[in-house]
Tab-separated table of C-alpha atoms in Angstrom:
chain	number	residue	atom	x	y	z
A	1	MET	CA	0.000	0.000	0.000
A	2	ASP	CA	2.231	2.780	-1.317
A	3	TYR	CA	1.713	5.740	-3.640
A	4	GLU	CA	3.097	4.002	-6.709
A	5	ALA	CA	0.694	1.076	-6.273
A	6	MET	CA	-2.290	3.322	-5.526
A	7	SER	CA	-1.633	5.577	-8.534
A	8	GLU	CA	-1.383	2.463	-10.704
A	9	ASP	CA	-4.815	1.443	-9.377
A	10	VAL	CA	-6.217	4.796	-10.541
A	11	MET	CA	-4.642	4.356	-13.999
A	12	GLU	CA	-6.068	0.832	-14.234
A	13	LEU	CA	-9.525	2.211	-13.458
A	14	MET	CA	-9.060	4.923	-16.084
A	15	ASP	CA	-8.070	2.271	-18.622
A	16	ASP	CA	-11.068	0.103	-17.702
A	17	LEU	CA	-13.331	3.133	-18.210
A	18	GLU	CA	-11.504	4.004	-21.463
A	19	LEU	CA	-10.518	7.439	-20.162
A	20	SER	CA	-7.331	8.630	-21.815
A	21	SER	CA	-7.104	11.693	-19.548
A	22	VAL	CA	-9.039	13.150	-16.620
A	23	ASN	CA	-9.279	15.971	-14.134
A	24	LEU	CA	-8.189	14.442	-10.840
A	25	LEU	CA	-8.944	15.621	-7.292
A	26	GLY	CA	-7.550	14.089	-4.119
A	27	HIS	CA	-7.694	15.006	-0.435
A	28	SER	CA	-4.885	14.183	2.012
A	29	MET	CA	-3.669	10.651	1.146
A	30	GLY	CA	-5.774	10.852	-2.019
A	31	GLY	CA	-3.983	14.103	-2.837
A	32	LYS	CA	-0.647	12.316	-2.626
A	33	VAL	CA	-1.996	9.579	-4.920
A	34	ALA	CA	-3.121	12.262	-7.377
A	35	MET	CA	0.289	13.977	-7.239
A	36	GLN	CA	2.072	10.646	-7.769
A	37	LEU	CA	-0.040	9.998	-10.872
A	38	ALA	CA	0.425	13.542	-12.191
A	39	LEU	CA	4.207	13.314	-11.847
A	40	SER	CA	4.585	9.784	-13.224
A	41	GLU	CA	1.999	10.026	-16.042
A	42	PRO	CA	1.490	13.753	-16.743
A	43	ASP	CA	-0.210	13.118	-20.097
A	44	ARG	CA	-3.062	11.296	-18.330
A	45	LEU	CA	-4.190	14.424	-16.425
A	46	ASN	CA	-5.808	17.574	-17.731
A	47	ARG	CA	-6.052	19.354	-14.396
A	48	LEU	CA	-5.016	18.435	-10.870
A	49	VAL	CA	-6.657	19.465	-7.590
A	50	VAL	CA	-4.823	18.621	-4.349
A	51	VAL	CA	-6.616	19.265	-1.071
A	52	ASP	CA	-4.678	20.120	2.075
A	53	VAL	CA	-1.533	18.077	1.648
A	54	ALA	CA	2.005	18.559	0.334
A	55	PRO	CA	4.165	15.916	-1.396
A	56	LYS	CA	6.352	15.654	1.717
A	57	ALA	CA	6.563	13.134	4.573
A	58	TYR	CA	4.399	13.694	7.663
A	59	GLU	CA	4.655	12.463	11.228
A	60	ASN	CA	2.119	9.881	12.409
A	61	ARG	CA	-1.092	11.814	13.065
A	62	HIS	CA	-3.620	9.001	12.816
A	63	GLU	CA	-2.485	6.265	15.184
A	64	TYR	CA	-5.273	7.169	17.625
A	65	ILE	CA	-7.875	6.704	14.871
A	66	ILE	CA	-6.506	3.347	13.749
A	67	ARG	CA	-6.399	2.106	17.344
A	68	ALA	CA	-9.934	3.310	18.033
A	69	LEU	CA	-11.293	1.539	14.948
A	70	GLN	CA	-9.369	-1.655	15.673
A	71	SER	CA	-10.618	-1.749	19.264
A	72	LEU	CA	-14.245	-1.716	18.163
A	73	ASP	CA	-16.064	-4.705	16.646
A	74	PRO	CA	-18.883	-3.163	14.579
A	75	ALA	CA	-20.721	-6.511	14.396
A	76	THR	CA	-21.588	-6.201	18.094
A	77	TYR	CA	-23.646	-3.026	17.514
A	78	ASP	CA	-27.161	-2.634	16.188
A	79	SER	CA	-26.880	0.797	14.558
A	80	ARG	CA	-24.481	3.371	13.158
A	81	SER	CA	-25.485	5.754	15.927
A	82	GLU	CA	-24.350	3.224	18.554
A	83	ILE	CA	-21.004	2.841	16.776
A	84	ASP	CA	-20.675	6.627	16.574
A	85	GLU	CA	-21.340	6.886	20.307
A	86	ALA	CA	-18.731	4.203	21.044
A	87	LEU	CA	-16.098	6.074	18.992
A	88	LYS	CA	-16.836	9.444	20.600
A	89	ARG	CA	-14.511	8.913	23.593
A	90	ASP	CA	-11.417	8.291	21.422
A	91	ILE	CA	-12.432	10.427	18.424
A	92	PRO	CA	-14.222	13.518	19.765
A	93	SER	CA	-14.504	15.314	16.394
A	94	LEU	CA	-17.952	14.757	14.853
A	95	PRO	CA	-16.842	15.494	11.248
A	96	VAL	CA	-14.004	12.966	11.572
A	97	ARG	CA	-16.353	10.328	13.001
A	98	GLN	CA	-18.894	10.975	10.248
A	99	PHE	CA	-16.149	10.455	7.670
A	100	LEU	CA	-14.975	7.241	9.350
A	101	LEU	CA	-18.505	5.851	9.582
A	102	LYS	CA	-18.702	5.979	5.780
A	103	ASN	CA	-16.339	3.005	5.952
A	104	LEU	CA	-19.027	0.808	7.507
A	105	ARG	CA	-20.988	-1.772	5.567
A	106	TYR	CA	-24.057	-3.651	6.712
A	107	SER	CA	-25.423	-7.047	5.772
A	108	PRO	CA	-28.472	-8.741	7.329
A	109	GLU	CA	-26.440	-11.913	7.918
A	110	ASP	CA	-23.292	-10.430	9.480
A	111	GLY	CA	-24.341	-7.000	10.722
A	112	TYR	CA	-21.829	-4.152	10.535
A	113	SER	CA	-18.182	-4.473	9.468
A	114	TRP	CA	-15.398	-2.175	8.313
A	115	LEU	CA	-14.942	-1.808	4.553
A	116	VAL	CA	-11.299	-0.813	4.950
A	117	ASN	CA	-8.462	-3.199	5.690
A	118	LEU	CA	-7.313	-1.741	9.013
A	119	ALA	CA	-4.454	-4.227	9.356
A	120	ALA	CA	-3.039	-3.245	5.943
A	121	ILE	CA	-3.340	0.460	6.769
A	122	GLU	CA	-1.497	-0.059	10.048
A	123	ARG	CA	1.248	-2.133	8.354
A	124	SER	CA	1.692	0.426	5.564
A	125	TYR	CA	1.355	3.597	7.605
A	126	ASP	CA	5.013	4.613	7.197
A	127	GLU	CA	4.571	4.455	3.410
A	128	ILE	CA	1.319	6.424	3.627
A	129	ALA	CA	2.886	9.114	5.829
A	130	GLY	CA	5.951	9.221	3.584
A	131	PRO	CA	6.546	11.510	0.615
A	132	VAL	CA	5.335	11.205	-2.948
A	133	THR	CA	8.033	9.152	-4.667
A	134	ALA	CA	7.569	9.981	-8.384
A	135	THR	CA	10.406	12.037	-9.851
A	136	GLY	CA	8.709	13.611	-12.874
A	137	GLU	CA	7.166	17.032	-13.340
A	138	PHE	CA	3.592	18.161	-14.035
A	139	ALA	CA	3.295	21.403	-15.993
A	140	GLY	CA	-0.499	21.357	-16.352
A	141	PRO	CA	-2.919	23.436	-14.302
A	142	ALA	CA	-2.737	22.448	-10.623
A	143	LEU	CA	-4.772	23.832	-7.749
A	144	PHE	CA	-3.693	23.305	-4.133
A	145	VAL	CA	-6.504	24.046	-1.660
A	146	ARG	CA	-5.695	24.377	2.027
A	147	GLY	CA	-7.795	24.890	5.123
A	148	GLY	CA	-6.955	28.113	6.920
A	149	LYS	CA	-6.981	26.322	10.298
A	150	SER	CA	-4.946	23.343	9.072
A	151	ASP	CA	-1.193	22.810	9.329
A	152	TYR	CA	-0.926	20.166	6.602
A	153	LEU	CA	-0.205	22.469	3.653
A	154	LEU	CA	1.974	25.396	4.718
A	155	GLN	CA	3.098	28.494	2.864
A	156	SER	CA	6.650	27.208	3.333
A	157	ASP	CA	5.699	24.162	1.209
A	158	GLU	CA	4.837	26.269	-1.848
A	159	GLU	CA	8.368	26.670	-3.211
A	160	GLY	CA	9.008	22.923	-3.196
A	161	ILE	CA	5.603	22.233	-4.738
A	162	ARG	CA	6.308	24.651	-7.598
A	163	LEU	CA	9.482	22.704	-8.432
A	164	LEU	CA	7.263	19.695	-9.229
A	165	PHE	CA	4.080	21.498	-10.309
A	166	SER	CA	5.242	24.568	-12.211
A	167	ASN	CA	1.720	25.840	-12.874
A	168	ALA	CA	0.492	25.518	-9.273
A	169	GLU	CA	-2.060	27.882	-7.764
A	170	PHE	CA	-2.809	28.053	-4.037
A	171	VAL	CA	-6.135	28.889	-2.403
A	172	THR	CA	-6.833	29.058	1.335
A	173	ILE	CA	-10.364	28.488	2.604
A	174	GLU	CA	-10.440	30.407	5.856
A	175	GLY	CA	-12.217	28.852	8.800
A	176	ALA	CA	-11.765	25.293	7.504
A	177	GLY	CA	-9.439	22.698	8.961
A	178	HIS	CA	-7.949	19.650	7.233
A	179	TRP	CA	-11.396	18.330	6.232
A	180	VAL	CA	-11.926	21.346	3.963
A	181	HIS	CA	-14.641	19.803	1.795
A	182	ALA	CA	-16.673	18.695	4.852
A	183	GLU	CA	-16.239	21.885	6.866
A	184	SER	CA	-16.765	24.445	4.059
A	185	PRO	CA	-18.542	22.468	1.321
A	186	ASN	CA	-20.017	25.383	-0.613
A	187	GLU	CA	-16.851	27.476	-0.736
A	188	PHE	CA	-14.835	24.363	-1.550
A	189	ALA	CA	-17.168	23.397	-4.410
A	190	ASP	CA	-17.146	26.944	-5.807
A	191	THR	CA	-13.331	27.063	-5.657
A	192	VAL	CA	-12.850	23.704	-7.383
A	193	MET	CA	-15.526	24.227	-10.039
A	194	GLY	CA	-14.150	27.684	-10.803
A	195	PHE	CA	-10.721	26.154	-11.380
A	196	LEU	CA	-12.006	23.253	-13.480
A	197	THR	CA	-14.152	25.451	-15.745
A	198	THR	CA	-11.577	28.194	-16.366
A	199	SER	CA	-10.224	27.973	-19.904
């Protein structure tokens, strides 16, 4: 589970859908996947949108989330609201819990279970927290959106980003944290659509 493998998954999907090139948007880890693809296969992207992440390595910020999810067996609960309540002690942020609960599936036979492979995420976390590894360059239009209350994408990152993405633009959505699209959905949508529809 590294950025090369995940970007290859995206290209395989594009090939299956017979899409020679796309506009690609990714948030956080998805943003690193999008950057990896843009740098390794620049002809496959028309425009790139990266949300609140830089192509650099980060310290472990999610161990508490992984541990909280691993400590909970969703099959022992009768509803999403019960699972949400159980997670509240370890994950106090409602927007983060709402995002995590999207990773639940339900079947009448087995009840609730996690869609994500928590063991694989834990094993691969150093790769996920690490930098984008592609060595190419993307000269197409690239928009980097950051949350004004987030410390993931800093102004000090801009110079290094422009070395890889020469046509990069930066927009800050004030009042939003790392979950920009969840915390300021209208402003985020307007920003992205404005970028994608500009000729």
